[in-house]
């Protein structure tokens, strides 16, 4: 099964919609709740990062019997230092975004904790692509 | 203990989703950082926060939390109430601040 969702930068009112849709689908497919939880955490964080840090993006989800592969490709500023970005607590979120309770610098660490495979490709000034793979068993 | 028992014993205001009051509570989590709650709260917990915007409902729903309690008399945004009703996850409120409320909830759930 292949699914696709668009995400707009700055649009916090729709943040989490793709995560919520995919959660429903995985439930219908009777995927282990512990696995669904990991997918939801990783996808939500990646989705919110597009909203908080990029201009726009596309989420692609590919689901088969073995697991789920998520690709989140955005047009945005890119990440100059990926290792630093992955450090818990590191954030460049704006004051307004922090006041909403985002910007703790916990998103990328959450993704890495919950994914079986996690890869970041980024070009400064162009955008970022995250690849997240989670196996169903 | 159910959400409704917590609401009654702590004198909480119910803003929305009364049908969710029958849900069993497994514990509590106090934080105003959404990624913290996303990554570390557990299913069935009550989330204590001062954030009032709609994204808290998205997090509560994605992580199957039992309810959210807003502290210090903060009122939920209109679209937060809407999403709460849609998801059936109650939004509750109190004048207490997070420290006091967390202590009381902790005592209650012992
Ligand atoms: N898609 C992206 N485009 C550009 N920069 C990004 C992107 N995703 C993450 N970053 C950078 O990496 C930093 C760390 O991201 P991370 O998700 O861990 O924390 P955060 O988004 O700042 O806060 P939180 O996720 O806790 O709300 C961000 O502050 C930002 O500088
Ligand atoms: Mg983030």
PDB file of N, CA and C in Angstrom, chain B:
ATOM      1  N   UNK B   1      -8.982   3.439  38.774  1.00  0.00           N
ATOM      2  CA  UNK B   1      -9.797   4.640  38.891  1.00  0.00           C
ATOM      3  C   UNK B   1     -10.102   5.218  37.504  1.00  0.00           C
ATOM      4  N   UNK B   2     -11.343   5.731  37.371  1.00  0.00           N
ATOM      5  CA  UNK B   2     -11.727   6.296  36.080  1.00  0.00           C
ATOM      6  C   UNK B   2     -11.472   7.801  36.038  1.00  0.00           C
ATOM      7  N   UNK B   3     -11.453   8.338  34.811  1.00  0.00           N
ATOM      8  CA  UNK B   3     -11.250   9.783  34.643  1.00  0.00           C
ATOM      9  C   UNK B   3     -12.307  10.552  35.431  1.00  0.00           C
ATOM     10  N   UNK B   4     -13.541  10.037  35.437  1.00  0.00           N
ATOM     11  CA  UNK B   4     -14.618  10.774  36.118  1.00  0.00           C
ATOM     12  C   UNK B   4     -14.385  10.835  37.632  1.00  0.00           C
ATOM     13  N   UNK B   5     -13.789   9.778  38.203  1.00  0.00           N
ATOM     14  CA  UNK B   5     -13.487   9.798  39.640  1.00  0.00           C
ATOM     15  C   UNK B   5     -12.414  10.839  39.941  1.00  0.00           C
ATOM     16  N   UNK B   6     -11.415  10.906  39.054  1.00  0.00           N
ATOM     17  CA  UNK B   6     -10.352  11.907  39.210  1.00  0.00           C
ATOM     18  C   UNK B   6     -10.967  13.311  39.138  1.00  0.00           C
ATOM     19  N   UNK B   7     -11.823  13.525  38.139  1.00  0.00           N
ATOM     20  CA  UNK B   7     -12.445  14.836  37.941  1.00  0.00           C
ATOM     21  C   UNK B   7     -13.258  15.244  39.165  1.00  0.00           C
ATOM     22  N   UNK B   8     -13.988  14.268  39.702  1.00  0.00           N
ATOM     23  CA  UNK B   8     -14.853  14.555  40.845  1.00  0.00           C
ATOM     24  C   UNK B   8     -14.025  14.819  42.103  1.00  0.00           C
ATOM     25  N   UNK B   9     -13.058  13.948  42.366  1.00  0.00           N
ATOM     26  CA  UNK B   9     -12.279  14.058  43.610  1.00  0.00           C
ATOM     27  C   UNK B   9     -11.392  15.307  43.629  1.00  0.00           C
ATOM     28  N   UNK B  10     -10.938  15.743  42.443  1.00  0.00           N
ATOM     29  CA  UNK B  10     -10.060  16.928  42.397  1.00  0.00           C
ATOM     30  C   UNK B  10     -10.841  18.194  42.033  1.00  0.00           C
ATOM     31  N   UNK B  11     -12.155  18.065  41.894  1.00  0.00           N
ATOM     32  CA  UNK B  11     -13.003  19.212  41.580  1.00  0.00           C
ATOM     33  C   UNK B  11     -12.654  19.869  40.254  1.00  0.00           C
ATOM     34  N   UNK B  12     -12.436  19.051  39.224  1.00  0.00           N
ATOM     35  CA  UNK B  12     -12.001  19.587  37.928  1.00  0.00           C
ATOM     36  C   UNK B  12     -13.185  20.019  37.080  1.00  0.00           C
ATOM     37  N   UNK B  13     -12.962  21.027  36.293  1.00  0.00           N
ATOM     38  CA  UNK B  13     -13.957  21.452  35.318  1.00  0.00           C
ATOM     39  C   UNK B  13     -13.855  20.538  34.092  1.00  0.00           C
ATOM     40  N   UNK B  14     -15.001  20.167  33.502  1.00  0.00           N
ATOM     41  CA  UNK B  14     -14.986  19.343  32.286  1.00  0.00           C
ATOM     42  C   UNK B  14     -15.351  20.238  31.108  1.00  0.00           C
ATOM     43  N   UNK B  15     -14.389  20.468  30.210  1.00  0.00           N
ATOM     44  CA  UNK B  15     -14.641  21.338  29.053  1.00  0.00           C
ATOM     45  C   UNK B  15     -15.276  20.598  27.890  1.00  0.00           C
ATOM     46  N   UNK B  16     -14.955  19.292  27.747  1.00  0.00           N
ATOM     47  CA  UNK B  16     -15.431  18.570  26.560  1.00  0.00           C
ATOM     48  C   UNK B  16     -15.274  17.064  26.715  1.00  0.00           C
ATOM     49  N   UNK B  17     -15.932  16.347  25.812  1.00  0.00           N
ATOM     50  CA  UNK B  17     -15.845  14.880  25.693  1.00  0.00           C
ATOM     51  C   UNK B  17     -16.205  14.124  26.968  1.00  0.00           C
ATOM     52  N   UNK B  18     -17.399  14.406  27.552  1.00  0.00           N
ATOM     53  CA  UNK B  18     -17.797  13.708  28.777  1.00  0.00           C
ATOM     54  C   UNK B  18     -17.840  12.180  28.607  1.00  0.00           C
ATOM     55  N   UNK B  19     -18.043  11.705  27.357  1.00  0.00           N
ATOM     56  CA  UNK B  19     -18.104  10.242  27.151  1.00  0.00           C
ATOM     57  C   UNK B  19     -16.775   9.576  27.504  1.00  0.00           C
ATOM     58  N   UNK B  20     -15.694  10.348  27.436  1.00  0.00           N
ATOM     59  CA  UNK B  20     -14.376   9.794  27.757  1.00  0.00           C
ATOM     60  C   UNK B  20     -14.115   9.663  29.249  1.00  0.00           C
ATOM     61  N   UNK B  21     -15.059  10.152  30.079  1.00  0.00           N
ATOM     62  CA  UNK B  21     -14.853  10.119  31.528  1.00  0.00           C
ATOM     63  C   UNK B  21     -14.886   8.703  32.101  1.00  0.00           C
ATOM     64  N   UNK B  22     -15.408   7.769  31.315  1.00  0.00           N
ATOM     65  CA  UNK B  22     -15.502   6.374  31.778  1.00  0.00           C
ATOM     66  C   UNK B  22     -14.184   5.627  31.621  1.00  0.00           C
ATOM     67  N   UNK B  23     -13.223   6.249  30.951  1.00  0.00           N
ATOM     68  CA  UNK B  23     -11.939   5.595  30.675  1.00  0.00           C
ATOM     69  C   UNK B  23     -11.124   5.386  31.948  1.00  0.00           C
ATOM     70  N   UNK B  24     -10.463   4.249  32.038  1.00  0.00           N
ATOM     71  CA  UNK B  24      -9.604   3.910  33.176  1.00  0.00           C
ATOM     72  C   UNK B  24      -8.287   4.703  33.089  1.00  0.00           C
ATOM     73  N   UNK B  25      -7.811   5.215  34.204  1.00  0.00           N
ATOM     74  CA  UNK B  25      -6.562   5.989  34.243  1.00  0.00           C
ATOM     75  C   UNK B  25      -5.414   5.093  34.708  1.00  0.00           C
ATOM     76  N   UNK B  26      -4.304   5.112  33.956  1.00  0.00           N
ATOM     77  CA  UNK B  26      -3.155   4.270  34.342  1.00  0.00           C
ATOM     78  C   UNK B  26      -2.065   5.064  35.061  1.00  0.00           C
ATOM     79  N   UNK B  27      -2.162   6.397  35.022  1.00  0.00           N
ATOM     80  CA  UNK B  27      -1.127   7.203  35.668  1.00  0.00           C
ATOM     81  C   UNK B  27      -1.199   8.633  35.186  1.00  0.00           C
ATOM     82  N   UNK B  28      -0.161   9.400  35.456  1.00  0.00           N
ATOM     83  CA  UNK B  28      -0.145  10.803  35.034  1.00  0.00           C
ATOM     84  C   UNK B  28       1.194  11.171  34.440  1.00  0.00           C
ATOM     85  N   UNK B  29       1.201  12.239  33.639  1.00  0.00           N
ATOM     86  CA  UNK B  29       2.451  12.747  33.067  1.00  0.00           C
ATOM     87  C   UNK B  29       2.360  14.258  33.023  1.00  0.00           C
ATOM     88  N   UNK B  30       3.319  14.938  33.635  1.00  0.00           N
ATOM     89  CA  UNK B  30       3.291  16.398  33.692  1.00  0.00           C
ATOM     90  C   UNK B  30       4.413  16.973  32.837  1.00  0.00           C
ATOM     91  N   UNK B  31       4.057  17.732  31.788  1.00  0.00           N
ATOM     92  CA  UNK B  31       5.067  18.342  30.923  1.00  0.00           C
ATOM     93  C   UNK B  31       4.399  19.333  29.985  1.00  0.00           C
ATOM     94  N   UNK B  32       5.139  20.386  29.624  1.00  0.00           N
ATOM     95  CA  UNK B  32       4.631  21.351  28.651  1.00  0.00           C
ATOM     96  C   UNK B  32       5.352  21.232  27.319  1.00  0.00           C
ATOM     97  N   UNK B  33       6.209  20.221  27.197  1.00  0.00           N
ATOM     98  CA  UNK B  33       6.964  20.000  25.960  1.00  0.00           C
ATOM     99  C   UNK B  33       6.343  18.849  25.183  1.00  0.00           C
ATOM    100  N   UNK B  34       5.868  19.138  23.984  1.00  0.00           N
ATOM    101  CA  UNK B  34       5.094  18.137  23.253  1.00  0.00           C
ATOM    102  C   UNK B  34       5.918  16.906  22.860  1.00  0.00           C
ATOM    103  N   UNK B  35       7.177  17.114  22.489  1.00  0.00           N
ATOM    104  CA  UNK B  35       8.022  15.969  22.111  1.00  0.00           C
ATOM    105  C   UNK B  35       8.332  15.080  23.312  1.00  0.00           C
ATOM    106  N   UNK B  36       8.368  15.681  24.479  1.00  0.00           N
ATOM    107  CA  UNK B  36       8.594  14.918  25.708  1.00  0.00           C
ATOM    108  C   UNK B  36       7.408  14.001  25.951  1.00  0.00           C
ATOM    109  N   UNK B  37       6.211  14.554  25.834  1.00  0.00           N
ATOM    110  CA  UNK B  37       4.994  13.764  26.046  1.00  0.00           C
ATOM    111  C   UNK B  37       4.873  12.700  24.955  1.00  0.00           C
ATOM    112  N   UNK B  38       5.115  13.121  23.716  1.00  0.00           N
ATOM    113  CA  UNK B  38       5.048  12.194  22.582  1.00  0.00           C
ATOM    114  C   UNK B  38       5.954  10.988  22.825  1.00  0.00           C
ATOM    115  N   UNK B  39       7.167  11.254  23.251  1.00  0.00           N
ATOM    116  CA  UNK B  39       8.154  10.184  23.399  1.00  0.00           C
ATOM    117  C   UNK B  39       8.030   9.384  24.683  1.00  0.00           C
ATOM    118  N   UNK B  40       7.465   9.968  25.730  1.00  0.00           N
ATOM    119  CA  UNK B  40       7.598   9.312  27.030  1.00  0.00           C
ATOM    120  C   UNK B  40       6.314   9.085  27.822  1.00  0.00           C
ATOM    121  N   UNK B  41       5.197   9.718  27.445  1.00  0.00           N
ATOM    122  CA  UNK B  41       3.945   9.436  28.155  1.00  0.00           C
ATOM    123  C   UNK B  41       3.500   8.022  27.780  1.00  0.00           C
ATOM    124  N   UNK B  42       2.646   7.435  28.628  1.00  0.00           N
ATOM    125  CA  UNK B  42       2.184   6.073  28.345  1.00  0.00           C
ATOM    126  C   UNK B  42       0.671   6.041  28.174  1.00  0.00           C
ATOM    127  N   UNK B  43       0.210   5.075  27.401  1.00  0.00           N
ATOM    128  CA  UNK B  43      -1.210   4.894  27.136  1.00  0.00           C
ATOM    129  C   UNK B  43      -2.019   4.936  28.444  1.00  0.00           C
ATOM    130  N   UNK B  44      -3.141   5.646  28.402  1.00  0.00           N
ATOM    131  CA  UNK B  44      -4.047   5.675  29.552  1.00  0.00           C
ATOM    132  C   UNK B  44      -3.682   6.688  30.622  1.00  0.00           C
ATOM    133  N   UNK B  45      -2.581   7.400  30.447  1.00  0.00           N
ATOM    134  CA  UNK B  45      -2.200   8.402  31.443  1.00  0.00           C
ATOM    135  C   UNK B  45      -2.999   9.694  31.265  1.00  0.00           C
ATOM    136  N   UNK B  46      -3.083  10.469  32.337  1.00  0.00           N
ATOM    137  CA  UNK B  46      -3.641  11.821  32.270  1.00  0.00           C
ATOM    138  C   UNK B  46      -2.471  12.789  32.116  1.00  0.00           C
ATOM    139  N   UNK B  47      -2.583  13.683  31.146  1.00  0.00           N
ATOM    140  CA  UNK B  47      -1.509  14.642  30.855  1.00  0.00           C
ATOM    141  C   UNK B  47      -1.848  15.985  31.507  1.00  0.00           C
ATOM    142  N   UNK B  48      -0.927  16.477  32.324  1.00  0.00           N
ATOM    143  CA  UNK B  48      -1.082  17.766  32.996  1.00  0.00           C
ATOM    144  C   UNK B  48      -0.208  18.803  32.293  1.00  0.00           C
ATOM    145  N   UNK B  49      -0.819  19.896  31.830  1.00  0.00           N
ATOM    146  CA  UNK B  49      -0.062  20.903  31.057  1.00  0.00           C
ATOM    147  C   UNK B  49      -0.705  22.282  31.124  1.00  0.00           C
ATOM    148  N   UNK B  50       0.045  23.309  30.712  1.00  0.00           N
ATOM    149  CA  UNK B  50      -0.556  24.639  30.563  1.00  0.00           C
ATOM    150  C   UNK B  50      -0.720  25.018  29.099  1.00  0.00           C
ATOM    151  N   UNK B  51      -0.343  24.117  28.181  1.00  0.00           N
ATOM    152  CA  UNK B  51      -0.557  24.374  26.747  1.00  0.00           C
ATOM    153  C   UNK B  51      -2.046  24.234  26.427  1.00  0.00           C
ATOM    154  N   UNK B  52      -2.571  25.146  25.622  1.00  0.00           N
ATOM    155  CA  UNK B  52      -4.017  25.136  25.369  1.00  0.00           C
ATOM    156  C   UNK B  52      -4.367  24.932  23.899  1.00  0.00           C
ATOM    157  N   UNK B  53      -3.350  24.870  23.031  1.00  0.00           N
ATOM    158  CA  UNK B  53      -3.631  24.803  21.592  1.00  0.00           C
ATOM    159  C   UNK B  53      -3.909  23.369  21.146  1.00  0.00           C
ATOM    160  N   UNK B  54      -4.485  23.282  19.977  1.00  0.00           N
ATOM    161  CA  UNK B  54      -4.995  22.057  19.371  1.00  0.00           C
ATOM    162  C   UNK B  54      -3.992  20.895  19.276  1.00  0.00           C
ATOM    163  N   UNK B  55      -2.696  21.238  19.141  1.00  0.00           N
ATOM    164  CA  UNK B  55      -1.695  20.177  18.991  1.00  0.00           C
ATOM    165  C   UNK B  55      -1.630  19.245  20.201  1.00  0.00           C
ATOM    166  N   UNK B  56      -2.059  19.731  21.390  1.00  0.00           N
ATOM    167  CA  UNK B  56      -2.044  18.840  22.561  1.00  0.00           C
ATOM    168  C   UNK B  56      -3.038  17.696  22.369  1.00  0.00           C
ATOM    169  N   UNK B  57      -4.167  17.970  21.680  1.00  0.00           N
ATOM    170  CA  UNK B  57      -5.149  16.908  21.435  1.00  0.00           C
ATOM    171  C   UNK B  57      -4.604  15.898  20.444  1.00  0.00           C
ATOM    172  N   UNK B  58      -3.852  16.394  19.444  1.00  0.00           N
ATOM    173  CA  UNK B  58      -3.255  15.478  18.468  1.00  0.00           C
ATOM    174  C   UNK B  58      -2.307  14.519  19.184  1.00  0.00           C
ATOM    175  N   UNK B  59      -1.487  15.064  20.078  1.00  0.00           N
ATOM    176  CA  UNK B  59      -0.541  14.221  20.819  1.00  0.00           C
ATOM    177  C   UNK B  59      -1.302  13.232  21.720  1.00  0.00           C
ATOM    178  N   UNK B  60      -2.319  13.725  22.429  1.00  0.00           N
ATOM    179  CA  UNK B  60      -3.089  12.860  23.330  1.00  0.00           C
ATOM    180  C   UNK B  60      -3.741  11.719  22.563  1.00  0.00           C
ATOM    181  N   UNK B  61      -4.264  12.036  21.386  1.00  0.00           N
ATOM    182  CA  UNK B  61      -4.929  11.019  20.587  1.00  0.00           C
ATOM    183  C   UNK B  61      -3.922  10.015  20.017  1.00  0.00           C
ATOM    184  N   UNK B  62      -2.807  10.538  19.482  1.00  0.00           N
ATOM    185  CA  UNK B  62      -1.802   9.643  18.887  1.00  0.00           C
ATOM    186  C   UNK B  62      -1.224   8.697  19.938  1.00  0.00           C
ATOM    187  N   UNK B  63      -1.095   9.156  21.186  1.00  0.00           N
ATOM    188  CA  UNK B  63      -0.502   8.320  22.234  1.00  0.00           C
ATOM    189  C   UNK B  63      -1.552   7.679  23.144  1.00  0.00           C
ATOM    190  N   UNK B  64      -2.834   7.761  22.753  1.00  0.00           N
ATOM    191  CA  UNK B  64      -3.920   7.116  23.512  1.00  0.00           C
ATOM    192  C   UNK B  64      -3.945   7.507  24.991  1.00  0.00           C
ATOM    193  N   UNK B  65      -3.788   8.796  25.262  1.00  0.00           N
ATOM    194  CA  UNK B  65      -3.875   9.262  26.641  1.00  0.00           C
ATOM    195  C   UNK B  65      -5.342   9.309  27.068  1.00  0.00           C
ATOM    196  N   UNK B  66      -5.581   9.256  28.405  1.00  0.00           N
ATOM    197  CA  UNK B  66      -6.958   9.166  28.902  1.00  0.00           C
ATOM    198  C   UNK B  66      -7.634  10.537  28.952  1.00  0.00           C
ATOM    199  N   UNK B  67      -6.864  11.575  29.237  1.00  0.00           N
ATOM    200  CA  UNK B  67      -7.435  12.924  29.364  1.00  0.00           C
ATOM    201  C   UNK B  67      -6.303  13.937  29.478  1.00  0.00           C
ATOM    202  N   UNK B  68      -6.672  15.216  29.312  1.00  0.00           N
ATOM    203  CA  UNK B  68      -5.708  16.292  29.540  1.00  0.00           C
ATOM    204  C   UNK B  68      -6.278  17.207  30.617  1.00  0.00           C
ATOM    205  N   UNK B  69      -5.447  17.617  31.576  1.00  0.00           N
ATOM    206  CA  UNK B  69      -5.876  18.626  32.553  1.00  0.00           C
ATOM    207  C   UNK B  69      -5.063  19.905  32.352  1.00  0.00           C
ATOM    208  N   UNK B  70      -5.759  21.007  32.097  1.00  0.00           N
ATOM    209  CA  UNK B  70      -5.115  22.319  31.976  1.00  0.00           C
ATOM    210  C   UNK B  70      -5.040  22.959  33.353  1.00  0.00           C
ATOM    211  N   UNK B  71      -3.847  23.468  33.690  1.00  0.00           N
ATOM    212  CA  UNK B  71      -3.639  24.021  35.028  1.00  0.00           C
ATOM    213  C   UNK B  71      -3.804  25.549  35.050  1.00  0.00           C
ATOM    214  N   UNK B  72      -3.726  26.116  36.250  1.00  0.00           N
ATOM    215  CA  UNK B  72      -3.705  27.564  36.475  1.00  0.00           C
ATOM    216  C   UNK B  72      -4.861  28.319  35.817  1.00  0.00           C
ATOM    217  N   UNK B  73      -5.993  27.644  35.652  1.00  0.00           N
ATOM    218  CA  UNK B  73      -7.172  28.299  35.092  1.00  0.00           C
ATOM    219  C   UNK B  73      -7.112  28.571  33.605  1.00  0.00           C
ATOM    220  N   UNK B  74      -6.071  28.050  32.923  1.00  0.00           N
ATOM    221  CA  UNK B  74      -5.996  28.230  31.462  1.00  0.00           C
ATOM    222  C   UNK B  74      -7.188  27.563  30.779  1.00  0.00           C
ATOM    223  N   UNK B  75      -7.744  28.254  29.782  1.00  0.00           N
ATOM    224  CA  UNK B  75      -8.904  27.714  29.048  1.00  0.00           C
ATOM    225  C   UNK B  75      -8.440  27.189  27.689  1.00  0.00           C
ATOM    226  N   UNK B  76      -9.027  26.069  27.240  1.00  0.00           N
ATOM    227  CA  UNK B  76      -8.628  25.529  25.936  1.00  0.00           C
ATOM    228  C   UNK B  76      -9.088  26.424  24.786  1.00  0.00           C
ATOM    229  N   UNK B  77      -8.329  26.445  23.686  1.00  0.00           N
ATOM    230  CA  UNK B  77      -8.751  27.142  22.472  1.00  0.00           C
ATOM    231  C   UNK B  77      -9.997  26.444  21.914  1.00  0.00           C
ATOM    232  N   UNK B  78     -10.763  27.178  21.111  1.00  0.00           N
ATOM    233  CA  UNK B  78     -12.008  26.611  20.565  1.00  0.00           C
ATOM    234  C   UNK B  78     -11.725  25.361  19.731  1.00  0.00           C
ATOM    235  N   UNK B  79     -10.677  25.396  18.899  1.00  0.00           N
ATOM    236  CA  UNK B  79     -10.428  24.216  18.049  1.00  0.00           C
ATOM    237  C   UNK B  79      -9.825  23.054  18.851  1.00  0.00           C
ATOM    238  N   UNK B  80      -9.294  23.348  20.031  1.00  0.00           N
ATOM    239  CA  UNK B  80      -8.824  22.272  20.907  1.00  0.00           C
ATOM    240  C   UNK B  80     -10.032  21.512  21.464  1.00  0.00           C
ATOM    241  N   UNK B  81     -11.055  22.258  21.862  1.00  0.00           N
ATOM    242  CA  UNK B  81     -12.293  21.653  22.360  1.00  0.00           C
ATOM    243  C   UNK B  81     -12.953  20.813  21.270  1.00  0.00           C
ATOM    244  N   UNK B  82     -12.958  21.360  20.081  1.00  0.00           N
ATOM    245  CA  UNK B  82     -13.553  20.658  18.933  1.00  0.00           C
ATOM    246  C   UNK B  82     -12.888  19.296  18.703  1.00  0.00           C
ATOM    247  N   UNK B  83     -11.555  19.306  18.699  1.00  0.00           N
ATOM    248  CA  UNK B  83     -10.808  18.065  18.452  1.00  0.00           C
ATOM    249  C   UNK B  83     -10.975  17.082  19.612  1.00  0.00           C
ATOM    250  N   UNK B  84     -11.053  17.618  20.826  1.00  0.00           N
ATOM    251  CA  UNK B  84     -11.277  16.785  22.001  1.00  0.00           C
ATOM    252  C   UNK B  84     -12.602  16.035  21.869  1.00  0.00           C
ATOM    253  N   UNK B  85     -13.640  16.756  21.450  1.00  0.00           N
ATOM    254  CA  UNK B  85     -14.967  16.148  21.276  1.00  0.00           C
ATOM    255  C   UNK B  85     -14.923  15.087  20.190  1.00  0.00           C
ATOM    256  N   UNK B  86     -14.224  15.403  19.121  1.00  0.00           N
ATOM    257  CA  UNK B  86     -14.103  14.483  17.988  1.00  0.00           C
ATOM    258  C   UNK B  86     -13.387  13.196  18.393  1.00  0.00           C
ATOM    259  N   UNK B  87     -12.355  13.332  19.205  1.00  0.00           N
ATOM    260  CA  UNK B  87     -11.531  12.176  19.602  1.00  0.00           C
ATOM    261  C   UNK B  87     -12.090  11.468  20.834  1.00  0.00           C
ATOM    262  N   UNK B  88     -13.031  12.117  21.529  1.00  0.00           N
ATOM    263  CA  UNK B  88     -13.584  11.512  22.741  1.00  0.00           C
ATOM    264  C   UNK B  88     -12.601  11.481  23.905  1.00  0.00           C
ATOM    265  N   UNK B  89     -11.622  12.378  23.869  1.00  0.00           N
ATOM    266  CA  UNK B  89     -10.643  12.460  24.967  1.00  0.00           C
ATOM    267  C   UNK B  89     -10.925  13.728  25.758  1.00  0.00           C
ATOM    268  N   UNK B  90     -11.344  13.579  27.042  1.00  0.00           N
ATOM    269  CA  UNK B  90     -11.777  14.747  27.804  1.00  0.00           C
ATOM    270  C   UNK B  90     -10.676  15.776  28.051  1.00  0.00           C
ATOM    271  N   UNK B  91     -11.099  17.037  27.981  1.00  0.00           N
ATOM    272  CA  UNK B  91     -10.260  18.169  28.371  1.00  0.00           C
ATOM    273  C   UNK B  91     -10.809  18.655  29.703  1.00  0.00           C
ATOM    274  N   UNK B  92      -9.942  18.678  30.718  1.00  0.00           N
ATOM    275  CA  UNK B  92     -10.371  19.080  32.042  1.00  0.00           C
ATOM    276  C   UNK B  92      -9.565  20.298  32.473  1.00  0.00           C
ATOM    277  N   UNK B  93     -10.017  20.982  33.522  1.00  0.00           N
ATOM    278  CA  UNK B  93      -9.279  22.160  33.959  1.00  0.00           C
ATOM    279  C   UNK B  93      -9.338  22.358  35.460  1.00  0.00           C
ATOM    280  N   UNK B  94      -8.341  23.086  35.970  1.00  0.00           N
ATOM    281  CA  UNK B  94      -8.283  23.413  37.390  1.00  0.00           C
ATOM    282  C   UNK B  94      -7.588  24.761  37.585  1.00  0.00           C
ATOM    283  N   UNK B  95      -7.819  25.378  38.749  1.00  0.00           N
ATOM    284  CA  UNK B  95      -7.091  26.604  39.084  1.00  0.00           C
ATOM    285  C   UNK B  95      -5.728  26.279  39.679  1.00  0.00           C
ATOM    286  N   UNK B  96      -5.571  25.026  40.141  1.00  0.00           N
ATOM    287  CA  UNK B  96      -4.295  24.623  40.748  1.00  0.00           C
ATOM    288  C   UNK B  96      -3.162  24.753  39.737  1.00  0.00           C
ATOM    289  N   UNK B  97      -1.932  24.917  40.243  1.00  0.00           N
ATOM    290  CA  UNK B  97      -0.775  24.884  39.350  1.00  0.00           C
ATOM    291  C   UNK B  97      -0.255  23.447  39.251  1.00  0.00           C
ATOM    292  N   UNK B  98       0.651  23.225  38.291  1.00  0.00           N
ATOM    293  CA  UNK B  98       1.041  21.859  37.932  1.00  0.00           C
ATOM    294  C   UNK B  98       1.592  21.055  39.112  1.00  0.00           C
ATOM    295  N   UNK B  99       2.405  21.700  39.956  1.00  0.00           N
ATOM    296  CA  UNK B  99       3.020  20.997  41.086  1.00  0.00           C
ATOM    297  C   UNK B  99       1.968  20.439  42.035  1.00  0.00           C
ATOM    298  N   UNK B 100       1.043  21.329  42.433  1.00  0.00           N
ATOM    299  CA  UNK B 100      -0.042  20.936  43.345  1.00  0.00           C
ATOM    300  C   UNK B 100      -0.898  19.824  42.743  1.00  0.00           C
ATOM    301  N   UNK B 101      -1.299  20.044  41.487  1.00  0.00           N
ATOM    302  CA  UNK B 101      -2.201  19.098  40.843  1.00  0.00           C
ATOM    303  C   UNK B 101      -1.526  17.739  40.673  1.00  0.00           C
ATOM    304  N   UNK B 102      -0.254  17.745  40.271  1.00  0.00           N
ATOM    305  CA  UNK B 102       0.469  16.488  40.084  1.00  0.00           C
ATOM    306  C   UNK B 102       0.546  15.733  41.408  1.00  0.00           C
ATOM    307  N   UNK B 103       0.812  16.469  42.479  1.00  0.00           N
ATOM    308  CA  UNK B 103       0.878  15.861  43.813  1.00  0.00           C
ATOM    309  C   UNK B 103      -0.449  15.226  44.187  1.00  0.00           C
ATOM    310  N   UNK B 104      -1.534  15.966  43.965  1.00  0.00           N
ATOM    311  CA  UNK B 104      -2.859  15.450  44.321  1.00  0.00           C
ATOM    312  C   UNK B 104      -3.215  14.234  43.489  1.00  0.00           C
ATOM    313  N   UNK B 105      -2.906  14.285  42.190  1.00  0.00           N
ATOM    314  CA  UNK B 105      -3.244  13.160  41.309  1.00  0.00           C
ATOM    315  C   UNK B 105      -2.431  11.936  41.704  1.00  0.00           C
ATOM    316  N   UNK B 106      -1.174  12.159  42.006  1.00  0.00           N
ATOM    317  CA  UNK B 106      -0.270  11.083  42.415  1.00  0.00           C
ATOM    318  C   UNK B 106      -0.812  10.397  43.662  1.00  0.00           C
ATOM    319  N   UNK B 107      -1.220  11.189  44.639  1.00  0.00           N
ATOM    320  CA  UNK B 107      -1.780  10.695  45.901  1.00  0.00           C
ATOM    321  C   UNK B 107      -3.031   9.859  45.627  1.00  0.00           C
ATOM    322  N   UNK B 108      -3.867  10.399  44.754  1.00  0.00           N
ATOM    323  CA  UNK B 108      -5.146   9.765  44.412  1.00  0.00           C
ATOM    324  C   UNK B 108      -4.946   8.411  43.735  1.00  0.00           C
ATOM    325  N   UNK B 109      -3.911   8.299  42.943  1.00  0.00           N
ATOM    326  CA  UNK B 109      -3.714   7.075  42.137  1.00  0.00           C
ATOM    327  C   UNK B 109      -2.912   6.019  42.893  1.00  0.00           C
ATOM    328  N   UNK B 110      -2.501   6.328  44.135  1.00  0.00           N
ATOM    329  CA  UNK B 110      -1.672   5.384  44.911  1.00  0.00           C
ATOM    330  C   UNK B 110      -2.448   4.123  45.253  1.00  0.00           C
TER     331      UNK B 110
END
